[in-house]
mmCIF file of C-alpha atoms and ligand atoms in Angstrom:
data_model
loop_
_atom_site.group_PDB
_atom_site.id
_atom_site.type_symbol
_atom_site.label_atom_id
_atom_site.label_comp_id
_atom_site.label_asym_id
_atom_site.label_seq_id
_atom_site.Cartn_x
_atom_site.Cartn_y
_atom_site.Cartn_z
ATOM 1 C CA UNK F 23 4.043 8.295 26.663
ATOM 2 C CA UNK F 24 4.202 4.778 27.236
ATOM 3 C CA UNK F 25 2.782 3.242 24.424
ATOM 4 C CA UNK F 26 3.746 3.230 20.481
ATOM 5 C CA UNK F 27 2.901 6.446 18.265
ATOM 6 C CA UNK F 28 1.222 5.506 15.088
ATOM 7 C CA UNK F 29 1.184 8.814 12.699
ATOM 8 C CA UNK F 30 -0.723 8.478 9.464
ATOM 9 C CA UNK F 31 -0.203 10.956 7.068
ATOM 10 C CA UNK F 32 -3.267 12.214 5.158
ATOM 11 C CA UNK F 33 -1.422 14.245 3.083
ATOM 12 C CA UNK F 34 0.810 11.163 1.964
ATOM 13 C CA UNK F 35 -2.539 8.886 1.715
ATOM 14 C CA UNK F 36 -4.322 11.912 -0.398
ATOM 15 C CA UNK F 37 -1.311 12.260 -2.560
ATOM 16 C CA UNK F 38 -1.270 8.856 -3.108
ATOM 17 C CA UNK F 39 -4.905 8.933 -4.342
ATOM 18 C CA UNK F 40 -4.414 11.486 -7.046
ATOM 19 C CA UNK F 41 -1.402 9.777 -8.304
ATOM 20 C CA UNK F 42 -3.285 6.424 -9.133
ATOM 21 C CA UNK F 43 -6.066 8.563 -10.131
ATOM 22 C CA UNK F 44 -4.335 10.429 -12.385
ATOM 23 C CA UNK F 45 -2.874 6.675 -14.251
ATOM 24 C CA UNK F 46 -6.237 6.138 -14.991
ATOM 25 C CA UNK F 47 -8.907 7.488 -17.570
ATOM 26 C CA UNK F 48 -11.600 5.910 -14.699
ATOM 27 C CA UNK F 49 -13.034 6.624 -12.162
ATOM 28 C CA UNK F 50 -11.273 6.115 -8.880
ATOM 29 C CA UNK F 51 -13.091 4.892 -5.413
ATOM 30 C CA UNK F 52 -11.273 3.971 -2.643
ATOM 31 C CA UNK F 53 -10.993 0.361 -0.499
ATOM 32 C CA UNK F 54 -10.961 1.367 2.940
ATOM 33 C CA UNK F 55 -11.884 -2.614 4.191
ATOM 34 C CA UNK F 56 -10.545 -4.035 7.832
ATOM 35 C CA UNK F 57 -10.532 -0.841 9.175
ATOM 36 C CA UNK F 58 -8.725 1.262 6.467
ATOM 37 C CA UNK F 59 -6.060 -1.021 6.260
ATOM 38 C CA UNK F 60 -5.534 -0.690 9.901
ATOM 39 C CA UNK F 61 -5.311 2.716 9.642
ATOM 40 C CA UNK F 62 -8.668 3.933 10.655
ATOM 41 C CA UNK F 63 -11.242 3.525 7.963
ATOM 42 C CA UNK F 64 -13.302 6.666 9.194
ATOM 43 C CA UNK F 65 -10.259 9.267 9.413
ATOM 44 C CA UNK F 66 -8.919 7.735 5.737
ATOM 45 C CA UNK F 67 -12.315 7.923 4.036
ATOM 46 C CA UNK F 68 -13.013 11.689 5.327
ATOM 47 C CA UNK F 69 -9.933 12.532 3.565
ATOM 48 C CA UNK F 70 -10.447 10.659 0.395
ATOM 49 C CA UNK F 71 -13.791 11.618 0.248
ATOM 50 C CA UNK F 72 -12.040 15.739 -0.065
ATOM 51 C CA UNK F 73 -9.989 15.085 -2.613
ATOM 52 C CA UNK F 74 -13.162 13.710 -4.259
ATOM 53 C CA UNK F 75 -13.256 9.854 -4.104
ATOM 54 C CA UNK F 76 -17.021 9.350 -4.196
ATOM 55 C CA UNK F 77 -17.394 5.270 -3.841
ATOM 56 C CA UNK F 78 -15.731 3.369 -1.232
ATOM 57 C CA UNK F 79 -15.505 -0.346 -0.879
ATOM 58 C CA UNK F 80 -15.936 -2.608 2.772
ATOM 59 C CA UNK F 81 -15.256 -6.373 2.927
ATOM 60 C CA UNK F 82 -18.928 -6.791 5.475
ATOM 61 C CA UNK F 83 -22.262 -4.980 5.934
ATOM 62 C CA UNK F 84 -20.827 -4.209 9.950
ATOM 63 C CA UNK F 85 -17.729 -2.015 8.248
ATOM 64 C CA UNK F 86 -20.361 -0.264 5.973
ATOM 65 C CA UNK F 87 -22.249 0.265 8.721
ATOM 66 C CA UNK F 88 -19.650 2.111 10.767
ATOM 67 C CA UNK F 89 -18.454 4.090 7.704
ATOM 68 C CA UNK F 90 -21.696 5.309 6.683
ATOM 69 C CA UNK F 91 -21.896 7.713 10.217
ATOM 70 C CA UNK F 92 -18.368 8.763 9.148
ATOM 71 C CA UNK F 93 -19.141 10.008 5.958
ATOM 72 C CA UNK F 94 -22.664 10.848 5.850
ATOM 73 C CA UNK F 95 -25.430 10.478 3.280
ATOM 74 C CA UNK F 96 -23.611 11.229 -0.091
ATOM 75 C CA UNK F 97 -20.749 8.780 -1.048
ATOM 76 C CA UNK F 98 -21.792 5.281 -2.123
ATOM 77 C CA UNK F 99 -20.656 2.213 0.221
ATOM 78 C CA UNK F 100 -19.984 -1.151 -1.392
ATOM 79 C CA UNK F 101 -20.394 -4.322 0.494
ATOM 80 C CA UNK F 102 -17.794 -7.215 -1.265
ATOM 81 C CA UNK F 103 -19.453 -10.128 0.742
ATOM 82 C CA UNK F 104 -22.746 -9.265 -0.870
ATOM 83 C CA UNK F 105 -25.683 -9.954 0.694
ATOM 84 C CA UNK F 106 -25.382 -12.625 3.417
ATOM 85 C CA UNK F 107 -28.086 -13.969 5.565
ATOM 86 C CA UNK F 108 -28.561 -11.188 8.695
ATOM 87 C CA UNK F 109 -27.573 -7.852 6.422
ATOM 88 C CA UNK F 110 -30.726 -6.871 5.121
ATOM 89 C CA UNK F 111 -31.151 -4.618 7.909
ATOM 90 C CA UNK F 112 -27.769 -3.259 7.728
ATOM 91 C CA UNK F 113 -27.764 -2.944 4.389
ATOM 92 C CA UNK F 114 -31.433 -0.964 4.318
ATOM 93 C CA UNK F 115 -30.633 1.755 7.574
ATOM 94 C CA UNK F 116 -27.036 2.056 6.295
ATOM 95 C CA UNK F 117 -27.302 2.413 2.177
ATOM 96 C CA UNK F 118 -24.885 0.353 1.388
ATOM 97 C CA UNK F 119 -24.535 -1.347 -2.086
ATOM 98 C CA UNK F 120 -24.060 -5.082 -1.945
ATOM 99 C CA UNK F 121 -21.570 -6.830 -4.644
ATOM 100 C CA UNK F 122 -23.913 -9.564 -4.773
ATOM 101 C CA UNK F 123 -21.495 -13.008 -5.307
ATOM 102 C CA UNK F 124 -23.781 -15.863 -6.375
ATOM 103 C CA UNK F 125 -27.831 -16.852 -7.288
ATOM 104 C CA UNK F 126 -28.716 -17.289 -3.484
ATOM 105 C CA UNK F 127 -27.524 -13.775 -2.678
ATOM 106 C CA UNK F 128 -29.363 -12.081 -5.937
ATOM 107 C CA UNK F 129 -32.721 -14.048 -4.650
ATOM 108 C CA UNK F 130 -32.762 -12.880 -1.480
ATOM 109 C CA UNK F 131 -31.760 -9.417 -2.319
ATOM 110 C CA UNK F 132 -34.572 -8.707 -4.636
ATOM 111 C CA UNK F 133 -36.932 -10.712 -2.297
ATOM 112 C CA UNK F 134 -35.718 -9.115 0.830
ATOM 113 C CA UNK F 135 -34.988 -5.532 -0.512
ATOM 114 C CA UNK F 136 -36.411 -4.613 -3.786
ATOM 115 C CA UNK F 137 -35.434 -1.979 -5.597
ATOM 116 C CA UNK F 138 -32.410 -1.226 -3.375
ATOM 117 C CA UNK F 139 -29.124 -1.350 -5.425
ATOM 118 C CA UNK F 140 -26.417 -3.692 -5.899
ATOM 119 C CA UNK F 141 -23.637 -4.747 -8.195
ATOM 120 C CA UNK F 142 -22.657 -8.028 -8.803
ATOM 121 C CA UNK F 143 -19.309 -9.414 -8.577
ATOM 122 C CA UNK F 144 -17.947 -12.483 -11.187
ATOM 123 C CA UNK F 145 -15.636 -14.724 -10.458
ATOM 124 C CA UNK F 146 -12.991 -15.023 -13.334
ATOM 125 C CA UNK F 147 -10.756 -17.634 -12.003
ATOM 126 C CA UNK F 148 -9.685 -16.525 -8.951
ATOM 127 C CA UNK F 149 -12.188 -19.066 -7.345
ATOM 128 C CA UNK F 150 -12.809 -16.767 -4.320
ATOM 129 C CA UNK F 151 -15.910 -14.355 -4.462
ATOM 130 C CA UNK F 152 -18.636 -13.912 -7.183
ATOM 131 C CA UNK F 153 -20.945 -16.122 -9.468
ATOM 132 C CA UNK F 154 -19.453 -18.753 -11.654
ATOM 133 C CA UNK F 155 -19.598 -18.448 -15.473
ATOM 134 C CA UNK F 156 -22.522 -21.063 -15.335
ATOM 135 C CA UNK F 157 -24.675 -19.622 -12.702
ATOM 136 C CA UNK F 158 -23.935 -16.026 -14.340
ATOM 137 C CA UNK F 159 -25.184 -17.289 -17.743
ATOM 138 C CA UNK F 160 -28.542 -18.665 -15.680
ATOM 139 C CA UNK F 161 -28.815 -15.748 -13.800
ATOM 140 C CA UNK F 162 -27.367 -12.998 -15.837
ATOM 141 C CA UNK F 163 -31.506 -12.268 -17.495
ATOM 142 C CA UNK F 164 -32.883 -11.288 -13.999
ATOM 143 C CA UNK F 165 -29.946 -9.365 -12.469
ATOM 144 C CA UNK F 166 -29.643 -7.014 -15.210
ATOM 145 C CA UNK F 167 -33.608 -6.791 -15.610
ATOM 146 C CA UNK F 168 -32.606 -5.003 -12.149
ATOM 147 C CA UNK F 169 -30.234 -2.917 -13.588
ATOM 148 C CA UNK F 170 -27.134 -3.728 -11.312
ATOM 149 C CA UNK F 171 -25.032 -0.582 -11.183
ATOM 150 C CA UNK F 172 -21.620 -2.470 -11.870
ATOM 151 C CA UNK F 173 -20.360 -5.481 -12.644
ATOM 152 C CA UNK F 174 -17.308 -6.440 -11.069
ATOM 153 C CA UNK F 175 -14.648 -8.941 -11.036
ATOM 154 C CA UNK F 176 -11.255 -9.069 -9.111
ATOM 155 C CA UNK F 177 -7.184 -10.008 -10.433
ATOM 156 C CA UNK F 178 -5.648 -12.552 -8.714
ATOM 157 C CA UNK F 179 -2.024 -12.466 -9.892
ATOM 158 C CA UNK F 180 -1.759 -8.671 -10.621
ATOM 159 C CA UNK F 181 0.990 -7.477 -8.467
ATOM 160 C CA UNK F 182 2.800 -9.933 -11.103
ATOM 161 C CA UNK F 183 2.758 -7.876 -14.567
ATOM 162 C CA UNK F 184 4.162 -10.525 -16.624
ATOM 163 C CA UNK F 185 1.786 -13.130 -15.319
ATOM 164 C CA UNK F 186 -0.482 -15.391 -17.475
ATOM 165 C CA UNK F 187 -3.358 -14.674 -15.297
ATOM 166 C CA UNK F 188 -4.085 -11.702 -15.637
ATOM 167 C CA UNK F 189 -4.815 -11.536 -19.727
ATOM 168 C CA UNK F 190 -6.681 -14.849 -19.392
ATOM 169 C CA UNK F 191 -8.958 -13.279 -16.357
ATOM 170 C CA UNK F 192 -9.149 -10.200 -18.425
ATOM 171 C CA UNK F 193 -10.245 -12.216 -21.629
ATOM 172 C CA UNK F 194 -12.853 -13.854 -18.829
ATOM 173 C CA UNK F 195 -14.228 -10.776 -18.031
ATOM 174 C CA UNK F 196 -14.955 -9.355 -21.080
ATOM 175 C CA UNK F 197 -16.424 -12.479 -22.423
ATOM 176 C CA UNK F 198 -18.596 -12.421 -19.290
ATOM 177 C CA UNK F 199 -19.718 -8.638 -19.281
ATOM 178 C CA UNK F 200 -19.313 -7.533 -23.150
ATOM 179 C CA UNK F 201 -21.768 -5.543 -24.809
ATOM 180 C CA UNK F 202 -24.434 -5.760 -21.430
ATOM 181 C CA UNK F 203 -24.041 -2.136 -21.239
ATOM 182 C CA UNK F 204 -23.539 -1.960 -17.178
ATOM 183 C CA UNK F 205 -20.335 -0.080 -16.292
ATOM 184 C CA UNK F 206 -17.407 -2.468 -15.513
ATOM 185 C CA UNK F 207 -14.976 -2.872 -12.597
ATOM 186 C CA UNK F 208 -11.932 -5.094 -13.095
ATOM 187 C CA UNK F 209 -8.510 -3.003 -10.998
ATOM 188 C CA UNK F 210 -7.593 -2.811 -7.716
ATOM 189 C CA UNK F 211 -3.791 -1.381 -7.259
ATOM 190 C CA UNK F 212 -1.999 -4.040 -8.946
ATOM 191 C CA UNK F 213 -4.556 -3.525 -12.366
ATOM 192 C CA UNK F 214 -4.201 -0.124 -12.727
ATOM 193 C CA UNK F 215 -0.833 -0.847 -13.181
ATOM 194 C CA UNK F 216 -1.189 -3.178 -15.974
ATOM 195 C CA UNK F 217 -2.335 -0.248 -18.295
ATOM 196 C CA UNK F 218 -5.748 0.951 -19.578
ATOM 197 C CA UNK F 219 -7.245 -2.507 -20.765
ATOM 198 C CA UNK F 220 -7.270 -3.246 -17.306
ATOM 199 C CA UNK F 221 -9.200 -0.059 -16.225
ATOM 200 C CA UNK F 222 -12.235 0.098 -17.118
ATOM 201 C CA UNK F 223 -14.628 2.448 -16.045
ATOM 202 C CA UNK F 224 -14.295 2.688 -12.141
ATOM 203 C CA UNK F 225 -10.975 1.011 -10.162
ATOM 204 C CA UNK F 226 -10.501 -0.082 -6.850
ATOM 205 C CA UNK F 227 -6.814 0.727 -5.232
ATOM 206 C CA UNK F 228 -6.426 -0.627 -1.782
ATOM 207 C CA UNK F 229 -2.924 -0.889 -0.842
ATOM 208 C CA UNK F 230 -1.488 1.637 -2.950
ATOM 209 C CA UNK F 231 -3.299 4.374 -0.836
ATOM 210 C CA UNK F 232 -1.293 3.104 2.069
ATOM 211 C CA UNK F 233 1.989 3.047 0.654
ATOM 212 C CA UNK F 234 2.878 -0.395 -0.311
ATOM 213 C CA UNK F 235 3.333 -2.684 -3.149
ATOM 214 C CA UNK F 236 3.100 -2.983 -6.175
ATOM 215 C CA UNK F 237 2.419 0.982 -6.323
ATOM 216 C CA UNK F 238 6.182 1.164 -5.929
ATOM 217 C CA UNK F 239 6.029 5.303 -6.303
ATOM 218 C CA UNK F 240 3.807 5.856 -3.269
ATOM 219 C CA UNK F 241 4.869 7.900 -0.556
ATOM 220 C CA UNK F 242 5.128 6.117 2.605
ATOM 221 C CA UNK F 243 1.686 7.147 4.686
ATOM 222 C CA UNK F 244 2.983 5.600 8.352
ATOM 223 C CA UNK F 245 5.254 6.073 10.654
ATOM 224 C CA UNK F 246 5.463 3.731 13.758
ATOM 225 C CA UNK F 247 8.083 5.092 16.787
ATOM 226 C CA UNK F 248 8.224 2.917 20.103
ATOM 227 C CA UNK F 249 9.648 4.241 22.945
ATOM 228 C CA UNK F 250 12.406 3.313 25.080
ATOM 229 C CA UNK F 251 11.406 2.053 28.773
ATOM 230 C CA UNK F 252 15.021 1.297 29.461
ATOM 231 C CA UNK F 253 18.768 0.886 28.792
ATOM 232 C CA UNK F 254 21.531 -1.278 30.119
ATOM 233 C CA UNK F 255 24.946 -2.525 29.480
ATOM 234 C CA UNK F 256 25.943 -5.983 29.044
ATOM 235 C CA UNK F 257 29.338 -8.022 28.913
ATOM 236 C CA UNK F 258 30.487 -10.039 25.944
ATOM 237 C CA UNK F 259 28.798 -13.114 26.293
ATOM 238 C CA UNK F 260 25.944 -12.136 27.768
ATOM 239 C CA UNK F 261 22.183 -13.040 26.674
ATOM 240 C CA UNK F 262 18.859 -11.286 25.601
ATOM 241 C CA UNK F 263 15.252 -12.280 26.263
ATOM 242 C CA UNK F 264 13.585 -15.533 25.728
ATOM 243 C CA UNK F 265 15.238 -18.628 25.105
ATOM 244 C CA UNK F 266 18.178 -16.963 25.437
ATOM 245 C CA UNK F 267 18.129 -16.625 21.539
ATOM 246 C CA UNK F 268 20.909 -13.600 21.440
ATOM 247 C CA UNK F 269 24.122 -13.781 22.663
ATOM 248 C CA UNK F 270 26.473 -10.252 22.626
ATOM 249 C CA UNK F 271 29.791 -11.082 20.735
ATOM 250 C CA UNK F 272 31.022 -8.012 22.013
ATOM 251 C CA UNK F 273 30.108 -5.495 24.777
ATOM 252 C CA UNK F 274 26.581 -4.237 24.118
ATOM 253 C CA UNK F 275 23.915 -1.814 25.007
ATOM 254 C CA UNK F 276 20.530 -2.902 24.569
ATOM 255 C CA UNK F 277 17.656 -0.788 24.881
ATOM 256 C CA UNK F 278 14.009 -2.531 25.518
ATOM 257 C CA UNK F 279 11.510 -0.785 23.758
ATOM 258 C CA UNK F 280 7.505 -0.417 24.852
ATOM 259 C CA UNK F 281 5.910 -2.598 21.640
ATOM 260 C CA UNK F 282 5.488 -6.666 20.761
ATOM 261 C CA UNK F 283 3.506 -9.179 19.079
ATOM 262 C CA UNK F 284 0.502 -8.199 20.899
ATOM 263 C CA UNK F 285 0.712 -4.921 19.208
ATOM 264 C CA UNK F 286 1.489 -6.463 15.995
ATOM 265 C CA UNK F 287 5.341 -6.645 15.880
ATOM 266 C CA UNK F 288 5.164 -10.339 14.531
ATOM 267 C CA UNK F 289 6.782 -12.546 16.192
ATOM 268 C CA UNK F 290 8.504 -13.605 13.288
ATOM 269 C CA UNK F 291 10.654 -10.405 13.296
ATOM 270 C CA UNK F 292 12.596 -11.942 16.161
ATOM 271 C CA UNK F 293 15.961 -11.338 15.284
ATOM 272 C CA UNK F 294 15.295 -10.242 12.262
ATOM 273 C CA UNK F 295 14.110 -6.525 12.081
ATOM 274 C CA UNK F 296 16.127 -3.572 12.016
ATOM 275 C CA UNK F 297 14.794 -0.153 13.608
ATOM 276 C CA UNK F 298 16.414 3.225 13.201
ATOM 277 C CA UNK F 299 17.667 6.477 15.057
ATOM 278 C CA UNK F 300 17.566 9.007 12.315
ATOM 279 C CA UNK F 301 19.471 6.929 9.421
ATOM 280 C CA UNK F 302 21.226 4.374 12.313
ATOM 281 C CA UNK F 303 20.163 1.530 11.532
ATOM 282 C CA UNK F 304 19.746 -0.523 14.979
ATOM 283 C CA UNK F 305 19.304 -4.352 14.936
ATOM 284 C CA UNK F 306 16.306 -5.886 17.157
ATOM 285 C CA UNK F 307 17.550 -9.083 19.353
ATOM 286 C CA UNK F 308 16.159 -11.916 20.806
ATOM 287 C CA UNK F 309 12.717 -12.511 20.141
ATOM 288 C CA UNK F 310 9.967 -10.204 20.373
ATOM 289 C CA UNK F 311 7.837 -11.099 23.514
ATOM 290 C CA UNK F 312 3.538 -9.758 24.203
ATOM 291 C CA UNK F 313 4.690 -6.186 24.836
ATOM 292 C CA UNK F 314 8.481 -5.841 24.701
ATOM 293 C CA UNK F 315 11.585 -5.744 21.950
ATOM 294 C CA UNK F 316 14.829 -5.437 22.664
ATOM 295 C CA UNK F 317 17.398 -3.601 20.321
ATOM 296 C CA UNK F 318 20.942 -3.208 19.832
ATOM 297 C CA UNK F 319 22.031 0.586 20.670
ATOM 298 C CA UNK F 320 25.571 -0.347 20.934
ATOM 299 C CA UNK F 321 26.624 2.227 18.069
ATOM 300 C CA UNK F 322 24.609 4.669 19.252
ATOM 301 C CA UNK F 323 26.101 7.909 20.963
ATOM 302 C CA UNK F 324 23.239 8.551 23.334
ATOM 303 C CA UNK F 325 20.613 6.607 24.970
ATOM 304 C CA UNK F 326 17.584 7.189 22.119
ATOM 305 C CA UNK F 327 13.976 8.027 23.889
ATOM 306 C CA UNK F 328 12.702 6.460 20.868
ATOM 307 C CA UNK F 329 13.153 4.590 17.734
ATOM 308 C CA UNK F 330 11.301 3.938 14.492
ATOM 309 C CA UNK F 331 9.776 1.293 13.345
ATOM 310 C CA UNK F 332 8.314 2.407 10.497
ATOM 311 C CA UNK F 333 9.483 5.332 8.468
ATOM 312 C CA UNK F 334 11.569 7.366 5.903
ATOM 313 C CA UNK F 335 14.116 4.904 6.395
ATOM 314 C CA UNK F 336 11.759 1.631 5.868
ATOM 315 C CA UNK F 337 8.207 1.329 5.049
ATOM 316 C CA UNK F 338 6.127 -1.657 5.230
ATOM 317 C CA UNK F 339 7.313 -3.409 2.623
ATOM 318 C CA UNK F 340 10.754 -3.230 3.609
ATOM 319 C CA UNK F 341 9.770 -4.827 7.158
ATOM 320 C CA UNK F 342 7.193 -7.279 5.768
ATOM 321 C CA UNK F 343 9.978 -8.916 3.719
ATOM 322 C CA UNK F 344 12.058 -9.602 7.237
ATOM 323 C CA UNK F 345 8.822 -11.110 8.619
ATOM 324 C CA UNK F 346 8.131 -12.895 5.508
ATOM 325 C CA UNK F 347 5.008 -11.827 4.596
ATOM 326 C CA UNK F 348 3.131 -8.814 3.035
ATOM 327 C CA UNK F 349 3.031 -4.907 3.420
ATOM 328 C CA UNK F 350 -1.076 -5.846 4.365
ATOM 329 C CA UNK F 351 -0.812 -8.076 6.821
ATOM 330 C CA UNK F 352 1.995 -5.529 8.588
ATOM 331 C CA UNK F 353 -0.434 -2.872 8.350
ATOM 332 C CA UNK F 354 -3.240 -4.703 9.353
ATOM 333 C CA UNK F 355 -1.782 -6.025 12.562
ATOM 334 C CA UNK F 356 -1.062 -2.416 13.605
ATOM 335 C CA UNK F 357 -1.917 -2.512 17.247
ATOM 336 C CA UNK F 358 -4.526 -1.321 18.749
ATOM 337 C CA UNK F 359 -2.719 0.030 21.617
ATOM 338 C CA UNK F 360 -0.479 2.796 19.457
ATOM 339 C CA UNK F 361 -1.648 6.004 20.101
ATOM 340 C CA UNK F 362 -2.665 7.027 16.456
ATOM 341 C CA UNK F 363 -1.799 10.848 15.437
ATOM 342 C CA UNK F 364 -2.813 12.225 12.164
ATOM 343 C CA UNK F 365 -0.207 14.377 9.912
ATOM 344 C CA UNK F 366 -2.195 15.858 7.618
ATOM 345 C CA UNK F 367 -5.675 17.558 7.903
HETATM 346 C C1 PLP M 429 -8.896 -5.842 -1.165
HETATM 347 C C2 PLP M 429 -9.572 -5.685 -2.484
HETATM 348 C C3 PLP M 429 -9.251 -4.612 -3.332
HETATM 349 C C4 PLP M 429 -8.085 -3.695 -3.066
HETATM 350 O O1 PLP M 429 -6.898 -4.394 -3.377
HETATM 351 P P1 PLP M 429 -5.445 -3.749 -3.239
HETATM 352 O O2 PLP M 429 -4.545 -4.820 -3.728
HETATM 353 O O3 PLP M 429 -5.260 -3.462 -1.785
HETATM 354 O O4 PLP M 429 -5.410 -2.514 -4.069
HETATM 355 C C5 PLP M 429 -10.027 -4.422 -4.471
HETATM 356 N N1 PLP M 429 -11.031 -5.302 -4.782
HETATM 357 C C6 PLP M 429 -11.337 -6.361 -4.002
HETATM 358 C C7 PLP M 429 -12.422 -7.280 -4.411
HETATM 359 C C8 PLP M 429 -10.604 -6.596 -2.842
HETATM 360 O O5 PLP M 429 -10.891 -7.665 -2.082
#
């Protein structure tokens, strides 16, 4: 095989699950938005939806959409964007629940589809998604005539325990949503970490399903193994690549691997990563280029077939921080060329 091998490990993403369910006195749905975190929203949800995750949350009415022939009739399907302008439709054939963010989108929901659910999502200082404090106080009378089936709001600083933030947007949202008597959503990964004031009565994990940060005892769900197309020796002194950016200080072998930013390997990784042969640790020079990487096998004994990306020996946190960026934004530029193999039923 030519291209990468992507394995996702259902057990590990299940496991996962139950652990931050079992943190929590709530109930526990499941963010499966941008594709399950790159992982394949359809073959993630299936699974949760086993070990008995019954609400799952989309970013857009067209993700909904796609999961609702996934998973069928039963679970509910929650919509962050709300109800834009064009998703009536969508929102109508495909049952999804809309988090409705502001007065426009509560207006046209109960013009356009009356009596279908929604929640509504507040904006506590995060300044993202959700109705102000103002427009909530205008509007508050007529959505919960409605009866909304949660109200929502979303942490902004949570992967930070110790930050300010999060007590003030907590002290928000209860101010906001006290004594209404609609069931309350304030946690995704990060807040169900902060302990049970943060909990409320359903949370939202997203990353922590998928192995990364802040849910630091998550096992790792991917594994990412590109294969070697060739192998070749060079002299001291010798370059690698584009621009010429490596130079061997002694005599090297390099392997160049099948895999490279157009499959996600940011570009920023150029000389920066490290991939691994069972524990070896192998160094990737020069930069990365559309399709190719080229690695440092010098210290191995034998010319690998593959090596691994991602893995036992380094999950996505551990690479994000040598791209400078995030465990999500690693797994969400997973490439759409990887073969993608499920461990795990
Ligand atoms: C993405 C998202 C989540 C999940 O967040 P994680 O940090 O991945 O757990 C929950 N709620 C909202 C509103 C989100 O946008």
């Amino acid at each position: 095989m030519s291209t990468g091998a992507l394995t996702i490990d259902l057990d590990a993403l299940a496991a996962n699950w139950r652990a931050l369910d079992a943190l929590t006195a709530a109930e526990t749905g499941a963010v499966v938005k941008a594709d399950g975190y790159g992982l394949g929203a359809a073959r993630v949800a299936r699974r949760l939806a086993r070990e008995g995750a019954r609400r799952f949350f989309v970013a857009v009415a067209e993700e909904g959409a796609v999961l609702r022939r996934a998973l069928g009739p039963e679970p509910e399907i929650y919509v962050f964007s709300g109800h834009m302008e064009g998703d009536t439709r969508k929102l109508a054939e495909a049952a999804l629940i809309p988090m409705l963010n502001s007065i426009e989108q509560l207006a046209r929901h109960l013009e356009t589809l009356p009596g279908h659910p929604f929640g509504i999502q507040l904006d506590t200082g995060m300044n993202r998604l959700g109705f102000e404090w103002s427009d909530w106080a205008e509007a508050a009378g007529i959505a919960l005539e409605h009866e909304p089936l949660w109200l929502m709001s979303h942490l902004a600083c949570a992967d930070e325990p110790d930050h300010g933030m999060n007590g003030y947007q907590l002290d928000i949202f209860r101010q906001m949503t006290d004594g209404l008597g609609v069931p309350r959503s304030l946690s995704a990964t990060g807040g169900i970490l902060l302990g049970p004031d943060y909990h409320f009565d359903l949370v939202r994990p997203g990353i922590g399903l998928y192995g990364g940060h802040p849910f630091e005892a998550a096992q790792h769900v991917v594994r990412l193994d590109l294969p070697v197309v060739q192998c070749r020796d060079l002299a001291q002194g010798e370059v690698v690549g584009y621009g010429n950016s490596w130079q061997a200080e002694r005599p090297s072998r390099i392997a160049t691997l099948s895999g490279g930013y157009a499959d996600g390997l940011l570009r920023a990784l150029s000389d920066r990563a490290t991939l691994h042969h069972g524990a070896t640790p192998c160094p990737l020079v020069g930069r990365v280029s559309m399709d190719l990487i080229t690695v440092d096998i010098t210290d191995l004994e034998a010319d690998p077939d593959y090596l691994t990306l991602l893995g036992p020996e380094q999950g996505v946190d551990a690479l994000a921080r040598m791209a400078g960026t995030i465990g999500y934004e690693i797994l969400t530029s997973l490439g759409r060329r990887y073969a993608r193999l499920e461990q795990g039923a």
